[in-house]
mmCIF file of C-alpha atoms in Angstrom:
data_model
loop_
_atom_site.group_PDB
_atom_site.id
_atom_site.type_symbol
_atom_site.label_atom_id
_atom_site.label_comp_id
_atom_site.label_asym_id
_atom_site.label_seq_id
_atom_site.Cartn_x
_atom_site.Cartn_y
_atom_site.Cartn_z
ATOM 1 C CA GLN A 1 30.137 -1.877 56.742
ATOM 2 C CA VAL A 2 28.782 1.214 58.489
ATOM 3 C CA GLN A 3 26.650 1.192 61.600
ATOM 4 C CA LEU A 4 24.465 4.175 62.377
ATOM 5 C CA VAL A 5 23.096 4.848 65.852
ATOM 6 C CA GLU A 6 20.575 7.620 66.397
ATOM 7 C CA SER A 7 19.908 9.359 69.698
ATOM 8 C CA GLY A 8 18.175 12.437 71.033
ATOM 9 C CA GLY A 9 14.553 11.589 70.369
ATOM 10 C CA GLY A 10 11.837 12.000 72.955
ATOM 11 C CA LEU A 11 8.624 13.720 73.936
ATOM 12 C CA VAL A 12 8.385 17.484 73.537
ATOM 13 C CA GLN A 13 5.590 20.041 73.528
ATOM 14 C CA ALA A 14 4.628 21.862 70.375
ATOM 15 C CA GLY A 15 6.936 24.803 69.808
ATOM 16 C CA GLY A 16 9.823 23.066 71.522
ATOM 17 C CA SER A 17 13.166 21.871 70.201
ATOM 18 C CA LEU A 18 15.148 18.661 69.975
ATOM 19 C CA ARG A 19 18.528 17.794 68.521
ATOM 20 C CA LEU A 20 18.990 14.377 67.017
ATOM 21 C CA SER A 21 22.414 12.833 66.655
ATOM 22 C CA CYS A 22 23.562 9.972 64.478
ATOM 23 C CA ALA A 23 26.916 8.404 65.272
ATOM 24 C CA ALA A 24 28.572 6.371 62.536
ATOM 25 C CA SER A 25 31.108 3.617 62.944
ATOM 26 C CA GLY A 26 34.170 3.239 60.761
ATOM 27 C CA ARG A 27 36.918 5.499 59.473
ATOM 28 C CA THR A 28 35.340 6.554 56.180
ATOM 29 C CA PHE A 29 32.520 8.769 57.445
ATOM 30 C CA SER A 30 33.690 11.682 55.297
ATOM 31 C CA ARG A 31 33.066 9.609 52.163
ATOM 32 C CA TYR A 32 29.344 9.353 52.922
ATOM 33 C CA ASP A 33 26.581 11.792 52.181
ATOM 34 C CA MET A 34 24.250 11.689 55.173
ATOM 35 C CA GLY A 35 20.531 12.143 55.534
ATOM 36 C CA TRP A 36 17.555 12.138 57.842
ATOM 37 C CA PHE A 37 14.224 10.581 56.988
ATOM 38 C CA ARG A 38 11.090 10.052 59.041
ATOM 39 C CA GLN A 39 8.117 7.747 59.119
ATOM 40 C CA ALA A 40 4.889 8.570 60.886
ATOM 41 C CA LEU A 41 2.533 5.829 61.997
ATOM 42 C CA GLY A 42 0.610 4.497 59.016
ATOM 43 C CA LYS A 43 2.552 6.583 56.507
ATOM 44 C CA GLU A 44 5.460 6.000 54.159
ATOM 45 C CA ARG A 45 8.984 7.013 55.046
ATOM 46 C CA GLU A 46 9.750 10.524 53.817
ATOM 47 C CA PHE A 47 12.801 12.648 53.183
ATOM 48 C CA VAL A 48 13.668 15.288 55.778
ATOM 49 C CA ALA A 49 17.175 16.544 55.001
ATOM 50 C CA THR A 50 20.498 15.557 53.463
ATOM 51 C CA ILE A 51 24.031 16.888 53.728
ATOM 52 C CA SER A 52 27.004 16.399 51.447
ATOM 53 C CA ARG A 53 30.229 14.674 52.423
ATOM 54 C CA SER A 54 32.004 17.939 53.191
ATOM 55 C CA GLY A 55 28.965 19.530 54.789
ATOM 56 C CA GLY A 56 29.028 22.298 52.243
ATOM 57 C CA SER A 57 25.697 21.463 50.661
ATOM 58 C CA THR A 58 22.388 20.687 52.330
ATOM 59 C CA ASN A 59 18.893 19.936 51.142
ATOM 60 C CA VAL A 60 15.835 20.259 53.370
ATOM 61 C CA ALA A 61 12.230 19.241 52.802
ATOM 62 C CA ASP A 62 9.767 22.096 52.328
ATOM 63 C CA SER A 63 7.709 20.854 55.264
ATOM 64 C CA VAL A 64 10.566 21.533 57.696
ATOM 65 C CA LYS A 65 12.442 24.319 55.945
ATOM 66 C CA GLY A 66 13.237 27.182 58.291
ATOM 67 C CA ARG A 67 12.683 24.954 61.344
ATOM 68 C CA PHE A 68 15.114 22.044 60.920
ATOM 69 C CA THR A 69 18.857 22.255 60.284
ATOM 70 C CA ILE A 70 21.150 19.401 59.306
ATOM 71 C CA SER A 71 24.854 19.530 60.098
ATOM 72 C CA ARG A 72 27.783 17.173 60.507
ATOM 73 C CA ASP A 73 31.085 16.874 62.321
ATOM 74 C CA ASN A 74 33.406 14.613 60.349
ATOM 75 C CA ALA A 75 35.945 14.578 63.177
ATOM 76 C CA LYS A 76 33.291 13.021 65.422
ATOM 77 C CA ASN A 77 31.678 10.806 62.745
ATOM 78 C CA THR A 78 28.353 12.374 63.634
ATOM 79 C CA VAL A 79 25.472 14.019 61.806
ATOM 80 C CA TYR A 80 22.898 16.167 63.576
ATOM 81 C CA LEU A 81 19.353 17.326 63.017
ATOM 82 C CA GLN A 82 18.402 20.425 64.974
ATOM 83 C CA MET A 83 14.623 20.640 65.143
ATOM 84 C CA ASN A 84 13.003 23.877 66.293
ATOM 85 C CA SER A 85 9.393 25.054 66.448
ATOM 86 C CA LEU A 86 8.214 21.471 66.499
ATOM 87 C CA LYS A 87 4.661 20.666 65.494
ATOM 88 C CA PRO A 88 2.487 17.643 66.275
ATOM 89 C CA GLU A 89 2.759 16.623 62.622
ATOM 90 C CA ASP A 90 6.517 16.199 63.115
ATOM 91 C CA THR A 91 5.766 13.158 65.272
ATOM 92 C CA ALA A 92 7.497 10.174 63.683
ATOM 93 C CA VAL A 93 10.369 7.753 63.914
ATOM 94 C CA TYR A 94 13.414 9.551 62.587
ATOM 95 C CA TYR A 95 16.025 7.553 60.704
ATOM 96 C CA CYS A 96 19.588 8.381 59.834
ATOM 97 C CA ALA A 97 20.896 7.177 56.471
ATOM 98 C CA ALA A 98 24.230 7.081 54.679
ATOM 99 C CA ASN A 99 25.110 7.036 50.992
ATOM 100 C CA TYR A 100 28.613 6.272 49.730
ATOM 101 C CA MET A 101 30.194 8.800 47.397
ATOM 102 C CA GLY A 102 27.079 10.423 45.957
ATOM 103 C CA GLY A 103 24.799 7.417 45.711
ATOM 104 C CA SER A 104 21.074 7.738 45.152
ATOM 105 C CA TRP A 105 18.784 8.593 48.048
ATOM 106 C CA VAL A 106 16.131 6.385 46.512
ATOM 107 C CA ARG A 107 17.922 3.488 48.155
ATOM 108 C CA PRO A 108 20.529 4.571 50.741
ATOM 109 C CA ASP A 109 23.395 2.240 51.490
ATOM 110 C CA TYR A 110 22.812 2.147 55.255
ATOM 111 C CA TRP A 111 20.041 2.912 57.709
ATOM 112 C CA GLY A 112 19.999 3.433 61.435
ATOM 113 C CA GLN A 113 17.451 1.828 63.739
ATOM 114 C CA GLY A 114 15.511 5.034 64.245
ATOM 115 C CA THR A 115 14.599 7.247 67.174
ATOM 116 C CA GLN A 116 11.073 8.238 68.166
ATOM 117 C CA VAL A 117 10.087 11.892 68.247
ATOM 118 C CA THR A 118 6.700 12.728 69.714
ATOM 119 C CA VAL A 119 5.345 16.264 69.726
ATOM 120 C CA SER A 120 2.352 16.908 71.950
ATOM 121 C CA SER A 121 -0.158 19.660 71.257
#
């Protein structure tokens, strides 16, 4: 069992930055690919970014490419999402997710509770 706890959300003006963190419980963090997803009010949850177990490979949605960066620290059991040049359309609840040993992102193994990000214009 893995528990994921997100932090770092909040209210920021357009053009600002936030860094989200997701702390994972357990001693097998390095066996999990990690990802960030988001869900805006009234919309479906969407992919934001994923990172491989070693951190050597990342994948970022076109809508945030060049503005958001995903990274991880396996020694700290933590994955990060650095968000720069934020736009009002980035407003959403951001969720951390974990997939064991290359599982499908269609249905991640674990989800966090989410953290709200609100970008004002």
